[in-house]
PDB file of C-alpha atoms in Angstrom:
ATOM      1  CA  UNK Q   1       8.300  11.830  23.657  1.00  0.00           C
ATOM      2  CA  UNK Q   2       9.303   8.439  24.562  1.00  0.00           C
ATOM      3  CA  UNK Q   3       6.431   6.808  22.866  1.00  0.00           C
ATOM      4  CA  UNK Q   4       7.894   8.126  19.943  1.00  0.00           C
ATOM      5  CA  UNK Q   5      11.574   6.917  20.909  1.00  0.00           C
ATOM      6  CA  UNK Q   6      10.134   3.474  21.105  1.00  0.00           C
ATOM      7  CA  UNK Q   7       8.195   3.653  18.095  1.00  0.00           C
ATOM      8  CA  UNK Q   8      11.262   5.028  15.961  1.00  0.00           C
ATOM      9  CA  UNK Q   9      13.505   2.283  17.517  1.00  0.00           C
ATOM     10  CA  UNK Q  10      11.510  -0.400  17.378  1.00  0.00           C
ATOM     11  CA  UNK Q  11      10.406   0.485  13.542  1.00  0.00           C
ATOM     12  CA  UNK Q  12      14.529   0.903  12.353  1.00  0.00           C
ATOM     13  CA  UNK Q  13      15.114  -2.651  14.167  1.00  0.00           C
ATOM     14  CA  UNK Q  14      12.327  -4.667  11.968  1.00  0.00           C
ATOM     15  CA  UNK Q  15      13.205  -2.532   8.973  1.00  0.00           C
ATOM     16  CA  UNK Q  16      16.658  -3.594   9.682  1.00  0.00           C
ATOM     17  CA  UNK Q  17      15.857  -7.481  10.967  1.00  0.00           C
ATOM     18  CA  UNK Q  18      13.648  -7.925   7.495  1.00  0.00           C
ATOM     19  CA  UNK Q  19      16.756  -6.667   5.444  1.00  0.00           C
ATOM     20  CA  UNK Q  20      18.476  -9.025   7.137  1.00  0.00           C
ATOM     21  CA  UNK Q  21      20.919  -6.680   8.261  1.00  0.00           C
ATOM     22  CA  UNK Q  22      23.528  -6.766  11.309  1.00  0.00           C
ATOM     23  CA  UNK Q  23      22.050  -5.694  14.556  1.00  0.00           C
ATOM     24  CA  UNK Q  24      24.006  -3.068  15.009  1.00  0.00           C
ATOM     25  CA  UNK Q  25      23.393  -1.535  12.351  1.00  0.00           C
ATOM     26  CA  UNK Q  26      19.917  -0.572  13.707  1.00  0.00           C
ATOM     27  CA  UNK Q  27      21.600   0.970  16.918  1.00  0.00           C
ATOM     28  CA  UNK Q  28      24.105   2.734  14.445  1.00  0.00           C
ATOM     29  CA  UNK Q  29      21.075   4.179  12.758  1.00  0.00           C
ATOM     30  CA  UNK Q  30      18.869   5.279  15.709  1.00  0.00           C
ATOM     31  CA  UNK Q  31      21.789   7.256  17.039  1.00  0.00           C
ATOM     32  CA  UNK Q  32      23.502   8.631  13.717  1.00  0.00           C
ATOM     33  CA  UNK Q  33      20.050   8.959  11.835  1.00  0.00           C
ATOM     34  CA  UNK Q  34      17.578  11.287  13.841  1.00  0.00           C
ATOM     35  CA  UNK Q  35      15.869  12.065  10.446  1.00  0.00           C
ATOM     36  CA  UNK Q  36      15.003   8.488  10.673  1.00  0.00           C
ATOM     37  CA  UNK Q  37      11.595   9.637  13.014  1.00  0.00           C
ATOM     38  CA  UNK Q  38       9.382   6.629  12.000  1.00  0.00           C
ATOM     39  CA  UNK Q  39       6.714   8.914  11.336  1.00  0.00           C
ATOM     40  CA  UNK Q  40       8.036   9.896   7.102  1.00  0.00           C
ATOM     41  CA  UNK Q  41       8.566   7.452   4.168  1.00  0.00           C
ATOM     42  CA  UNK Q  42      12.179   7.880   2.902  1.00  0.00           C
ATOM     43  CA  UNK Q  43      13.065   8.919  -0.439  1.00  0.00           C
ATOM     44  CA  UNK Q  44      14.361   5.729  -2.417  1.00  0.00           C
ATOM     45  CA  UNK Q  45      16.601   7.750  -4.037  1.00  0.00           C
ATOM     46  CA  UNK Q  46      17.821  10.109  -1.780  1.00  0.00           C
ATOM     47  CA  UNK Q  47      17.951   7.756   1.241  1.00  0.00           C
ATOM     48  CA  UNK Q  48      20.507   5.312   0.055  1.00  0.00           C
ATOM     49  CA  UNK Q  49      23.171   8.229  -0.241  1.00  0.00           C
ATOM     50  CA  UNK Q  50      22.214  10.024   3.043  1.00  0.00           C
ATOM     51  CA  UNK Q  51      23.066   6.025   4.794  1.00  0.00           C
ATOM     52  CA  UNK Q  52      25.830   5.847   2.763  1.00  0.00           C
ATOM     53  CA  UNK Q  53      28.448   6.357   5.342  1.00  0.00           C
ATOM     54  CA  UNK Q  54      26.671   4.017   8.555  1.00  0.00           C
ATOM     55  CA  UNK Q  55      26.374   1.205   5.383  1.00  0.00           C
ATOM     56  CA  UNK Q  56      29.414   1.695   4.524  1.00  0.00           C
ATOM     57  CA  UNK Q  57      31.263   1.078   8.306  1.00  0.00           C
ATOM     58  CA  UNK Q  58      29.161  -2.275   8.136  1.00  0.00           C
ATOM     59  CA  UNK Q  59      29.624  -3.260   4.667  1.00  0.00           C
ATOM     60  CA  UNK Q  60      26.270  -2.900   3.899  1.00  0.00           C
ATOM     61  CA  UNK Q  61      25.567  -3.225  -0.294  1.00  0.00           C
ATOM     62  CA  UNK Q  62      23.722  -0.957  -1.806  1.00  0.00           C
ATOM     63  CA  UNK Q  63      20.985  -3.081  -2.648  1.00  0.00           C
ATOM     64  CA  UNK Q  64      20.813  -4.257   1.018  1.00  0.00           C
ATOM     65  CA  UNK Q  65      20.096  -0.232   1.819  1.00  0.00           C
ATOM     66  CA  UNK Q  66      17.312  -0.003  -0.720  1.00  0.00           C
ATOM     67  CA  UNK Q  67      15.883  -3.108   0.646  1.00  0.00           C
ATOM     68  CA  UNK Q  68      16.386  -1.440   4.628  1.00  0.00           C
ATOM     69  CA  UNK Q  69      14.310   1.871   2.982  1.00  0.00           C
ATOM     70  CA  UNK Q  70      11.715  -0.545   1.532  1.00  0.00           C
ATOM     71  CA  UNK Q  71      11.048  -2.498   4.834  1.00  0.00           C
ATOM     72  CA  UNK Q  72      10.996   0.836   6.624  1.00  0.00           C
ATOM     73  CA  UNK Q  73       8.774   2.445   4.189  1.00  0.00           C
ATOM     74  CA  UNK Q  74       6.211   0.085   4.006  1.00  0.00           C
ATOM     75  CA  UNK Q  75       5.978   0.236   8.027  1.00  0.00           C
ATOM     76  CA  UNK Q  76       5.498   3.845   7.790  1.00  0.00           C
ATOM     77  CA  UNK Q  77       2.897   3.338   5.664  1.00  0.00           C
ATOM     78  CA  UNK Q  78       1.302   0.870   7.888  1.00  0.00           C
ATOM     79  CA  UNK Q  79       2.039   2.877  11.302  1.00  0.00           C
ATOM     80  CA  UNK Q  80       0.192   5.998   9.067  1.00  0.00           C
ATOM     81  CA  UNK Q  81      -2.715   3.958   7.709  1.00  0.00           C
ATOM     82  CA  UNK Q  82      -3.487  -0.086   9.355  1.00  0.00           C
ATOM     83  CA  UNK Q  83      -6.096  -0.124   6.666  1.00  0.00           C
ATOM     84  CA  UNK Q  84      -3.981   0.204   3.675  1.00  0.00           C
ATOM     85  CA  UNK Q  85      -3.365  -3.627   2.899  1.00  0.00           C
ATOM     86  CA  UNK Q  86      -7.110  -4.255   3.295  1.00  0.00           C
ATOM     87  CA  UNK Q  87      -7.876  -1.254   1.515  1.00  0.00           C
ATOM     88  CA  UNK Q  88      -5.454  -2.540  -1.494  1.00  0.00           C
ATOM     89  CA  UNK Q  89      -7.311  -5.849  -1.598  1.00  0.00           C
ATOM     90  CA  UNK Q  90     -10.842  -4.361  -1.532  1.00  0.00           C
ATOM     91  CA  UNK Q  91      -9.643  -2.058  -5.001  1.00  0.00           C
ATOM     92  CA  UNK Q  92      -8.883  -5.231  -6.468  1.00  0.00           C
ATOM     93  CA  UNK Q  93     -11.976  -7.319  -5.302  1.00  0.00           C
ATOM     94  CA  UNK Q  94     -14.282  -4.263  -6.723  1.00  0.00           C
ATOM     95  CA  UNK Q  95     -12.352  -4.272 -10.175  1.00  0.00           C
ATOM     96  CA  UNK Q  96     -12.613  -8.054 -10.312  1.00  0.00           C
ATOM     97  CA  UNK Q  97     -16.836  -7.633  -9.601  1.00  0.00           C
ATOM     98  CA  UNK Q  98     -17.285  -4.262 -11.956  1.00  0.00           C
ATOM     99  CA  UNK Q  99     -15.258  -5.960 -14.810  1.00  0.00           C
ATOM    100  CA  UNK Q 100     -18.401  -7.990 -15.550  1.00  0.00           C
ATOM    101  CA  UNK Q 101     -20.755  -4.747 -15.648  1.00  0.00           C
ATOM    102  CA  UNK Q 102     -19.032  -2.264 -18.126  1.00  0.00           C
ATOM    103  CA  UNK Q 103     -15.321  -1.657 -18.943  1.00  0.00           C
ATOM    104  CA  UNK Q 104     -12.657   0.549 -16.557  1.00  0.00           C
ATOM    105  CA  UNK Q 105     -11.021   3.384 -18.357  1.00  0.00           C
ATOM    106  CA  UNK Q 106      -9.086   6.931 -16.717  1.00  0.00           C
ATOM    107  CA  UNK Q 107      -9.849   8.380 -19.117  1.00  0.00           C
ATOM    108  CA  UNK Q 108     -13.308   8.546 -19.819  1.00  0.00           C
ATOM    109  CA  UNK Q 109     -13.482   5.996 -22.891  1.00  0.00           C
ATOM    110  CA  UNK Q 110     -15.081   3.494 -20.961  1.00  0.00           C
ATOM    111  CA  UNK Q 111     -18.239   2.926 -18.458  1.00  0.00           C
ATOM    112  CA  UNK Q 112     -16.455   3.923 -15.355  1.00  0.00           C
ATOM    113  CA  UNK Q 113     -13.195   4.555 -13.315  1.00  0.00           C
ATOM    114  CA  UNK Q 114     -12.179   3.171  -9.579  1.00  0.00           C
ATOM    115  CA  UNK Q 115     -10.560   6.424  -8.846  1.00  0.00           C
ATOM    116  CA  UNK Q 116      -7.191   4.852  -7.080  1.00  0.00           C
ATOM    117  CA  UNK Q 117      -6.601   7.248  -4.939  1.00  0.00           C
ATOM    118  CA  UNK Q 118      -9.958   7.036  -3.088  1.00  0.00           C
ATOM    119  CA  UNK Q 119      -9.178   3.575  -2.124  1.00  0.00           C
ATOM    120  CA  UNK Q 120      -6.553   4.987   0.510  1.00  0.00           C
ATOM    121  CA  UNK Q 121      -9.600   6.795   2.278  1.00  0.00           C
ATOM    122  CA  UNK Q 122     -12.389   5.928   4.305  1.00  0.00           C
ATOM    123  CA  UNK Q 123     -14.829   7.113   1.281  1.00  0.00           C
ATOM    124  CA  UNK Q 124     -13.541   5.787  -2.095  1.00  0.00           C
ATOM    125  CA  UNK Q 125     -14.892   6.918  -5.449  1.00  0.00           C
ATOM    126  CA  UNK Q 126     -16.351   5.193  -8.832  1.00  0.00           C
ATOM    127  CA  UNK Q 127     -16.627   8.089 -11.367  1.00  0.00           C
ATOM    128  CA  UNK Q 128     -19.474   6.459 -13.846  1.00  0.00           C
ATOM    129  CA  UNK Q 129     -19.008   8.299 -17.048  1.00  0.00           C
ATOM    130  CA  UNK Q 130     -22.065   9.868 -19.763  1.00  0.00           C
ATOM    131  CA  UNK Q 131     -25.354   8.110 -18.825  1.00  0.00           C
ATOM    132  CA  UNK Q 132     -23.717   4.517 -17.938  1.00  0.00           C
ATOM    133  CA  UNK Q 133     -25.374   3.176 -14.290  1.00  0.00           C
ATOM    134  CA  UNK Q 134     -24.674   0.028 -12.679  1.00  0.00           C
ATOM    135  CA  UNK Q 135     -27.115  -2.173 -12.893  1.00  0.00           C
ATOM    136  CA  UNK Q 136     -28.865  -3.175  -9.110  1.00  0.00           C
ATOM    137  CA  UNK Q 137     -26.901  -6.239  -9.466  1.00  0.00           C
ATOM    138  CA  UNK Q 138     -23.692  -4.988  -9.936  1.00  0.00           C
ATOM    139  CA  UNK Q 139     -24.783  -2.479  -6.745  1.00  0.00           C
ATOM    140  CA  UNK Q 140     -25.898  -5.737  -4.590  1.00  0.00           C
ATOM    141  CA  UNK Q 141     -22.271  -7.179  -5.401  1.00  0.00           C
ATOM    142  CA  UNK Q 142     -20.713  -3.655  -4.318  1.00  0.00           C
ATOM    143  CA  UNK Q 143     -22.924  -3.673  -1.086  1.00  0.00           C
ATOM    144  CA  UNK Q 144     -21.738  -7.360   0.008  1.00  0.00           C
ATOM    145  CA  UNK Q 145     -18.013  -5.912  -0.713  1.00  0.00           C
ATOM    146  CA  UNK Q 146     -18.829  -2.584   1.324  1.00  0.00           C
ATOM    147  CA  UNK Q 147     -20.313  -5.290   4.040  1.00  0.00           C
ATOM    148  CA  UNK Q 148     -17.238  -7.606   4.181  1.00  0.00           C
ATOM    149  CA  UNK Q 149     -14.864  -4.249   4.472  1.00  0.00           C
ATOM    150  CA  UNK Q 150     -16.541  -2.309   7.105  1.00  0.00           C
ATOM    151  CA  UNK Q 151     -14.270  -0.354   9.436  1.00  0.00           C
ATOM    152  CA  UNK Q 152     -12.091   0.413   6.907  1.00  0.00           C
ATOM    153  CA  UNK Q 153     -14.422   1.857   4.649  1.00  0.00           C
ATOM    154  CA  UNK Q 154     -17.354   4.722   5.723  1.00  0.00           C
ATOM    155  CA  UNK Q 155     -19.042   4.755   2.353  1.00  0.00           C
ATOM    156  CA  UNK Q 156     -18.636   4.103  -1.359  1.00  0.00           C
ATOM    157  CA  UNK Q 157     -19.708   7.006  -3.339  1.00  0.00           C
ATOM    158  CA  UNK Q 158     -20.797   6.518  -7.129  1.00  0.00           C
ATOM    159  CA  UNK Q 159     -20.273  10.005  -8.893  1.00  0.00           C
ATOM    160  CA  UNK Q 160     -20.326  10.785 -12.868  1.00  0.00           C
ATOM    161  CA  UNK Q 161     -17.757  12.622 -14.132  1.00  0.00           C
ATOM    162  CA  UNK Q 162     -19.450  16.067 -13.435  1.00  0.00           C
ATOM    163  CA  UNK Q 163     -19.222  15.378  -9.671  1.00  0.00           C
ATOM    164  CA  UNK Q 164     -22.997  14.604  -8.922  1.00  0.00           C
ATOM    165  CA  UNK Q 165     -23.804  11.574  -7.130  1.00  0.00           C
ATOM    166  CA  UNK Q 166     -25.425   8.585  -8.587  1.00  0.00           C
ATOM    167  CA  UNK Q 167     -25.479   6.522  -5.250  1.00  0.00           C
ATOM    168  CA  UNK Q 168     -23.830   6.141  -1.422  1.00  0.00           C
ATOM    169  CA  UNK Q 169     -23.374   2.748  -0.417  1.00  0.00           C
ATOM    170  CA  UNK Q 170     -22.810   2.306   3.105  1.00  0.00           C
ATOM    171  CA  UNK Q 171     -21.663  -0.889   4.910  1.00  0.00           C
ATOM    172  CA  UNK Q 172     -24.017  -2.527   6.845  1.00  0.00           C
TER     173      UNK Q 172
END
């Protein structure tokens, strides 16, 4: 239990030191604001109302609360997942190398898809659509990317749009 005392404490104070917010206003919130666990993003729009009253005894603007519920968010986020920044820049690395091998399309009007979702897991997804495949040196690129991300990713599964696999790639 105290673990998680220090955690939610310590998380409201940066959230509140990056918004560049009075001091006390973190203390206000980790005694007013037990909903304010550490552990849950915050609604952007319902959060701002439910700290309405603590910003208001500190005259704390609005736009200073939405930037307090950002900050706090995004260390959620990073408490929940340490990978996700990395994981972020690998999506973008693989779109930048796959852009030269075929187009990226959603919705199934181009070679393949970097499913976005996937990219916040240790196994992320290409869905390659009707009969296009990668050529090997498109996979070679994708292996050297799998290779400079390991230990945040397991594997990299190719799949068509029917679900079967095409290929694993697994860092080395």
């Amino acid at each position: 239990m105290n673990v998680m005392k220090g955690h939610r404490e310590s998380l409201i104070e940066v959230a509140v030191a990056d918004a560049d917010l009075p001091r006390e206003f973190a203390t206000r919130l980790v005694n007013a604001a037990p909903w304010l666990d550490g552990t849950v993003e915050l609604s952007e729009e319902l959060a701002p109302q439910l700290l309405a009253d603590e910003a208001a005894e500190f005259g704390v603007s609005l736009t200073k609360v939405r930037e307090f519920v950002d900050r706090y968010n995004t260390l959620v986020l990073s408490h929940n997942n340490p990978h996700a920044s990395r994981q972020s820049e690998a999506y973008v690395e693989i779109g930048q190398v796959l852009s030269d091998f075929g187009r990226a399309d959603a919705f199934g009007e181009g070679d393949y898809w970097l499913v976005d979702d996937s990219f916040s897991t240790k196994n992320p997804v290409i869905l390659v659509y009707e009969s296009f495949r990668f050529p090997p040196t498109a996979l070679s690129k994708l292996q050297e990317l799998l290779n400079q991300y390991n230990g945040v990713f397991s594997e990299l599964r190719i799949n068509t749009d029917f679900g079967s696999e095409v290929v694993t790639l697994r860092p080395r």
